[in-house]
Amino acid sequence: MFAQNPNLGTSGAQFLQIPVGARSEAMGGAIVGLTDDASAVFWNPAGIVKVNNVQAHFSYMNWFDLFDFNAASLVYNAGDLGTFAASMVLFTTDKMEITTEQEPNGTGRYFDAGDIALGVSYAKYLTDRFSVGVTVKYINQRIWNETASGFAFDIGTQYR
């Protein structure tokens, strides 16, 4: 028996914690209860009910001059049926040369990495002041020759 776990403190899909949208980031992430546009799928899916017809959100960020962060969403309000949305978050890096302790200047081999999250959302007013929303996401992470994937759910409510 071993009393230690080598994976303790590790987790996946950390790219999903990168803030999406200038308005949300300007508010320091305190947007969960106020979000009311196409970027709501990344913060609180209940907020998409406030989209009147069709709305899209696109954002791009070159993060630390090493990673490309892209996010996009499309929201359609179907009236009494509710509001539907599709979203994507893409986090990639260009090829980098592999280095080791024995070859700190490079081995001549390269690797790259890429993460993607694809989501589908649905939200609806339950009363004239209370809305609820849910997002189902497929998440895939890849670095060099290793991959991992899974599903995640976001559930949110808003009361005004």
PDB file of C-alpha atoms in Angstrom:
ATOM      1  CA  MET A   1       0.000   0.000   0.000  1.00  0.00           C
ATOM      2  CA  PHE A   2       1.165   3.465  -0.836  1.00  0.00           C
ATOM      3  CA  ALA A   3      -0.059   6.488   1.094  1.00  0.00           C
ATOM      4  CA  GLN A   4       0.704   8.924  -1.722  1.00  0.00           C
ATOM      5  CA  ASN A   5      -1.057   9.718  -4.957  1.00  0.00           C
ATOM      6  CA  PRO A   6       1.211  11.059  -7.746  1.00  0.00           C
ATOM      7  CA  ASN A   7      -1.743  12.827  -9.415  1.00  0.00           C
ATOM      8  CA  LEU A   8      -2.792  14.731  -6.301  1.00  0.00           C
ATOM      9  CA  GLY A   9      -3.538  18.376  -7.086  1.00  0.00           C
ATOM     10  CA  THR A  10      -3.751  17.932 -10.841  1.00  0.00           C
ATOM     11  CA  SER A  11      -6.785  18.610 -12.951  1.00  0.00           C
ATOM     12  CA  GLY A  12      -7.749  18.963 -16.573  1.00  0.00           C
ATOM     13  CA  ALA A  13      -9.395  21.553 -18.801  1.00  0.00           C
ATOM     14  CA  GLN A  14      -7.762  24.502 -17.049  1.00  0.00           C
ATOM     15  CA  PHE A  15      -8.147  26.514 -20.283  1.00  0.00           C
ATOM     16  CA  LEU A  16     -11.854  26.833 -19.440  1.00  0.00           C
ATOM     17  CA  GLN A  17     -10.930  29.157 -16.559  1.00  0.00           C
ATOM     18  CA  ILE A  18      -9.548  31.805 -18.937  1.00  0.00           C
ATOM     19  CA  PRO A  19     -12.094  34.664 -19.001  1.00  0.00           C
ATOM     20  CA  VAL A  20     -14.048  35.188 -22.227  1.00  0.00           C
ATOM     21  CA  GLY A  21     -15.066  38.678 -23.323  1.00  0.00           C
ATOM     22  CA  ALA A  22     -13.785  42.173 -22.630  1.00  0.00           C
ATOM     23  CA  ARG A  23     -16.872  43.272 -20.672  1.00  0.00           C
ATOM     24  CA  SER A  24     -16.673  40.289 -18.340  1.00  0.00           C
ATOM     25  CA  GLU A  25     -12.949  40.674 -17.775  1.00  0.00           C
ATOM     26  CA  ALA A  26     -13.317  44.411 -17.148  1.00  0.00           C
ATOM     27  CA  MET A  27     -15.706  43.542 -14.330  1.00  0.00           C
ATOM     28  CA  GLY A  28     -13.183  41.095 -12.868  1.00  0.00           C
ATOM     29  CA  GLY A  29     -15.410  38.135 -13.642  1.00  0.00           C
ATOM     30  CA  ALA A  30     -18.271  39.496 -11.525  1.00  0.00           C
ATOM     31  CA  ILE A  31     -20.641  39.151 -14.464  1.00  0.00           C
ATOM     32  CA  VAL A  32     -22.442  35.885 -13.673  1.00  0.00           C
ATOM     33  CA  GLY A  33     -25.643  37.548 -12.477  1.00  0.00           C
ATOM     34  CA  LEU A  34     -25.598  40.319 -15.094  1.00  0.00           C
ATOM     35  CA  THR A  35     -24.622  38.579 -18.306  1.00  0.00           C
ATOM     36  CA  ASP A  36     -27.269  39.056 -20.978  1.00  0.00           C
ATOM     37  CA  ASP A  37     -25.666  38.575 -24.385  1.00  0.00           C
ATOM     38  CA  ALA A  38     -24.124  35.836 -26.535  1.00  0.00           C
ATOM     39  CA  SER A  39     -21.088  35.603 -24.225  1.00  0.00           C
ATOM     40  CA  ALA A  40     -23.391  34.386 -21.428  1.00  0.00           C
ATOM     41  CA  VAL A  41     -22.834  30.757 -22.498  1.00  0.00           C
ATOM     42  CA  PHE A  42     -19.305  31.027 -21.078  1.00  0.00           C
ATOM     43  CA  TRP A  43     -20.405  32.516 -17.722  1.00  0.00           C
ATOM     44  CA  ASN A  44     -24.034  31.636 -16.962  1.00  0.00           C
ATOM     45  CA  PRO A  45     -26.202  29.968 -19.623  1.00  0.00           C
ATOM     46  CA  ALA A  46     -29.381  31.390 -18.039  1.00  0.00           C
ATOM     47  CA  GLY A  47     -28.367  34.825 -19.355  1.00  0.00           C
ATOM     48  CA  ILE A  48     -28.916  33.928 -23.009  1.00  0.00           C
ATOM     49  CA  VAL A  49     -32.699  34.292 -22.575  1.00  0.00           C
ATOM     50  CA  LYS A  50     -32.238  38.057 -22.829  1.00  0.00           C
ATOM     51  CA  VAL A  51     -31.029  37.833 -26.441  1.00  0.00           C
ATOM     52  CA  ASN A  52     -33.876  39.201 -28.563  1.00  0.00           C
ATOM     53  CA  ASN A  53     -33.386  37.359 -31.860  1.00  0.00           C
ATOM     54  CA  VAL A  54     -29.977  36.132 -33.017  1.00  0.00           C
ATOM     55  CA  GLN A  55     -26.640  37.208 -31.593  1.00  0.00           C
ATOM     56  CA  ALA A  56     -23.031  36.096 -32.060  1.00  0.00           C
ATOM     57  CA  HIS A  57     -19.899  36.551 -29.971  1.00  0.00           C
ATOM     58  CA  PHE A  58     -16.313  36.224 -31.208  1.00  0.00           C
ATOM     59  CA  SER A  59     -13.144  36.834 -29.240  1.00  0.00           C
ATOM     60  CA  TYR A  60      -9.461  36.247 -29.882  1.00  0.00           C
ATOM     61  CA  MET A  61      -6.505  36.702 -27.588  1.00  0.00           C
ATOM     62  CA  ASN A  62      -2.809  36.023 -28.100  1.00  0.00           C
ATOM     63  CA  TRP A  63      -2.035  34.915 -24.561  1.00  0.00           C
ATOM     64  CA  PHE A  64       1.522  35.524 -23.325  1.00  0.00           C
ATOM     65  CA  ASP A  65       2.633  35.626 -26.982  1.00  0.00           C
ATOM     66  CA  LEU A  66       2.684  31.829 -26.890  1.00  0.00           C
ATOM     67  CA  PHE A  67      -0.934  30.640 -26.983  1.00  0.00           C
ATOM     68  CA  ASP A  68      -3.910  31.525 -29.178  1.00  0.00           C
ATOM     69  CA  PHE A  69      -7.234  31.672 -27.357  1.00  0.00           C
ATOM     70  CA  ASN A  70     -10.396  31.794 -29.480  1.00  0.00           C
ATOM     71  CA  ALA A  71     -13.995  31.750 -28.320  1.00  0.00           C
ATOM     72  CA  ALA A  72     -17.197  31.964 -30.328  1.00  0.00           C
ATOM     73  CA  SER A  73     -20.892  31.528 -29.652  1.00  0.00           C
ATOM     74  CA  LEU A  74     -24.130  31.848 -31.576  1.00  0.00           C
ATOM     75  CA  VAL A  75     -27.451  32.351 -29.761  1.00  0.00           C
ATOM     76  CA  TYR A  76     -30.968  32.047 -31.200  1.00  0.00           C
ATOM     77  CA  ASN A  77     -34.078  33.011 -29.240  1.00  0.00           C
ATOM     78  CA  ALA A  78     -36.971  30.799 -30.370  1.00  0.00           C
ATOM     79  CA  GLY A  79     -39.619  32.656 -28.357  1.00  0.00           C
ATOM     80  CA  ASP A  80     -41.822  30.411 -26.226  1.00  0.00           C
ATOM     81  CA  LEU A  81     -39.660  27.376 -27.046  1.00  0.00           C
ATOM     82  CA  GLY A  82     -36.690  28.916 -25.242  1.00  0.00           C
ATOM     83  CA  THR A  83     -33.244  30.071 -26.319  1.00  0.00           C
ATOM     84  CA  PHE A  84     -30.646  27.854 -27.978  1.00  0.00           C
ATOM     85  CA  ALA A  85     -26.908  28.389 -28.335  1.00  0.00           C
ATOM     86  CA  ALA A  86     -23.766  26.758 -29.665  1.00  0.00           C
ATOM     87  CA  SER A  87     -20.293  27.661 -28.448  1.00  0.00           C
ATOM     88  CA  MET A  88     -16.649  26.842 -28.993  1.00  0.00           C
ATOM     89  CA  VAL A  89     -13.437  27.563 -27.068  1.00  0.00           C
ATOM     90  CA  LEU A  90     -10.133  26.790 -28.754  1.00  0.00           C
ATOM     91  CA  PHE A  91      -6.751  27.076 -27.017  1.00  0.00           C
ATOM     92  CA  THR A  92      -3.709  26.224 -29.140  1.00  0.00           C
ATOM     93  CA  THR A  93       0.024  26.692 -29.375  1.00  0.00           C
ATOM     94  CA  ASP A  94       2.428  26.478 -32.300  1.00  0.00           C
ATOM     95  CA  LYS A  95       5.040  23.763 -32.556  1.00  0.00           C
ATOM     96  CA  MET A  96       7.838  23.982 -29.979  1.00  0.00           C
ATOM     97  CA  GLU A  97      11.130  22.163 -29.938  1.00  0.00           C
ATOM     98  CA  ILE A  98      11.545  19.482 -27.296  1.00  0.00           C
ATOM     99  CA  THR A  99      14.383  20.121 -24.836  1.00  0.00           C
ATOM    100  CA  THR A 100      15.869  17.865 -22.188  1.00  0.00           C
ATOM    101  CA  GLU A 101      18.445  18.200 -19.441  1.00  0.00           C
ATOM    102  CA  GLN A 102      21.004  16.554 -21.705  1.00  0.00           C
ATOM    103  CA  GLU A 103      19.991  18.646 -24.751  1.00  0.00           C
ATOM    104  CA  PRO A 104      18.869  22.059 -23.435  1.00  0.00           C
ATOM    105  CA  ASN A 105      19.211  23.660 -26.885  1.00  0.00           C
ATOM    106  CA  GLY A 106      16.771  21.229 -28.450  1.00  0.00           C
ATOM    107  CA  THR A 107      16.528  17.660 -29.632  1.00  0.00           C
ATOM    108  CA  GLY A 108      15.400  18.362 -33.196  1.00  0.00           C
ATOM    109  CA  ARG A 109      11.945  16.963 -32.382  1.00  0.00           C
ATOM    110  CA  TYR A 110       8.846  19.140 -31.988  1.00  0.00           C
ATOM    111  CA  PHE A 111       5.492  18.983 -30.229  1.00  0.00           C
ATOM    112  CA  ASP A 112       2.324  21.069 -30.191  1.00  0.00           C
ATOM    113  CA  ALA A 113      -0.798  21.224 -28.066  1.00  0.00           C
ATOM    114  CA  GLY A 114      -4.445  22.091 -28.515  1.00  0.00           C
ATOM    115  CA  ASP A 115      -7.556  22.157 -26.360  1.00  0.00           C
ATOM    116  CA  ILE A 116     -11.137  22.485 -27.550  1.00  0.00           C
ATOM    117  CA  ALA A 117     -14.518  22.722 -25.861  1.00  0.00           C
ATOM    118  CA  LEU A 118     -17.709  22.490 -27.927  1.00  0.00           C
ATOM    119  CA  GLY A 119     -20.957  23.355 -26.191  1.00  0.00           C
ATOM    120  CA  VAL A 120     -24.695  23.346 -26.759  1.00  0.00           C
ATOM    121  CA  SER A 121     -26.893  25.455 -24.481  1.00  0.00           C
ATOM    122  CA  TYR A 122     -30.567  25.849 -23.729  1.00  0.00           C
ATOM    123  CA  ALA A 123     -32.260  28.446 -21.512  1.00  0.00           C
ATOM    124  CA  LYS A 124     -35.815  29.436 -20.724  1.00  0.00           C
ATOM    125  CA  TYR A 125     -37.763  31.835 -18.539  1.00  0.00           C
ATOM    126  CA  LEU A 126     -39.609  29.941 -15.811  1.00  0.00           C
ATOM    127  CA  THR A 127     -41.361  33.139 -14.687  1.00  0.00           C
ATOM    128  CA  ASP A 128     -41.143  36.703 -15.958  1.00  0.00           C
ATOM    129  CA  ARG A 129     -38.167  37.299 -13.598  1.00  0.00           C
ATOM    130  CA  PHE A 130     -36.517  33.873 -13.208  1.00  0.00           C
ATOM    131  CA  SER A 131     -34.546  32.043 -15.911  1.00  0.00           C
ATOM    132  CA  VAL A 132     -32.615  28.802 -15.945  1.00  0.00           C
ATOM    133  CA  GLY A 133     -30.044  27.525 -18.428  1.00  0.00           C
ATOM    134  CA  VAL A 134     -27.873  24.482 -19.060  1.00  0.00           C
ATOM    135  CA  THR A 135     -24.823  23.874 -21.235  1.00  0.00           C
ATOM    136  CA  VAL A 136     -23.444  20.491 -22.250  1.00  0.00           C
ATOM    137  CA  LYS A 137     -19.790  20.596 -23.327  1.00  0.00           C
ATOM    138  CA  TYR A 138     -17.510  18.129 -25.053  1.00  0.00           C
ATOM    139  CA  ILE A 139     -13.907  18.798 -23.997  1.00  0.00           C
ATOM    140  CA  ASN A 140     -10.805  17.465 -25.733  1.00  0.00           C
ATOM    141  CA  GLN A 141      -7.188  18.144 -24.786  1.00  0.00           C
ATOM    142  CA  ARG A 142      -4.139  17.106 -26.789  1.00  0.00           C
ATOM    143  CA  ILE A 143      -0.434  17.550 -26.188  1.00  0.00           C
ATOM    144  CA  TRP A 144       2.062  15.819 -28.417  1.00  0.00           C
ATOM    145  CA  ASN A 145       0.841  12.205 -28.628  1.00  0.00           C
ATOM    146  CA  GLU A 146      -1.433  12.209 -25.562  1.00  0.00           C
ATOM    147  CA  THR A 147      -5.135  13.047 -25.587  1.00  0.00           C
ATOM    148  CA  ALA A 148      -7.915  13.241 -23.042  1.00  0.00           C
ATOM    149  CA  SER A 149     -11.595  14.000 -23.492  1.00  0.00           C
ATOM    150  CA  GLY A 150     -14.771  14.194 -21.485  1.00  0.00           C
ATOM    151  CA  PHE A 151     -18.081  15.947 -20.970  1.00  0.00           C
ATOM    152  CA  ALA A 152     -19.011  18.797 -18.639  1.00  0.00           C
ATOM    153  CA  PHE A 153     -22.286  20.465 -17.658  1.00  0.00           C
ATOM    154  CA  ASP A 154     -22.925  24.064 -16.656  1.00  0.00           C
ATOM    155  CA  ILE A 155     -26.208  24.921 -14.968  1.00  0.00           C
ATOM    156  CA  GLY A 156     -27.150  28.473 -14.089  1.00  0.00           C
ATOM    157  CA  THR A 157     -30.057  30.599 -12.955  1.00  0.00           C
ATOM    158  CA  GLN A 158     -30.799  34.304 -12.907  1.00  0.00           C
ATOM    159  CA  TYR A 159     -33.402  36.202 -10.925  1.00  0.00           C
ATOM    160  CA  ARG A 160     -34.122  39.854 -11.574  1.00  0.00           C
TER     161      ARG A 160
END
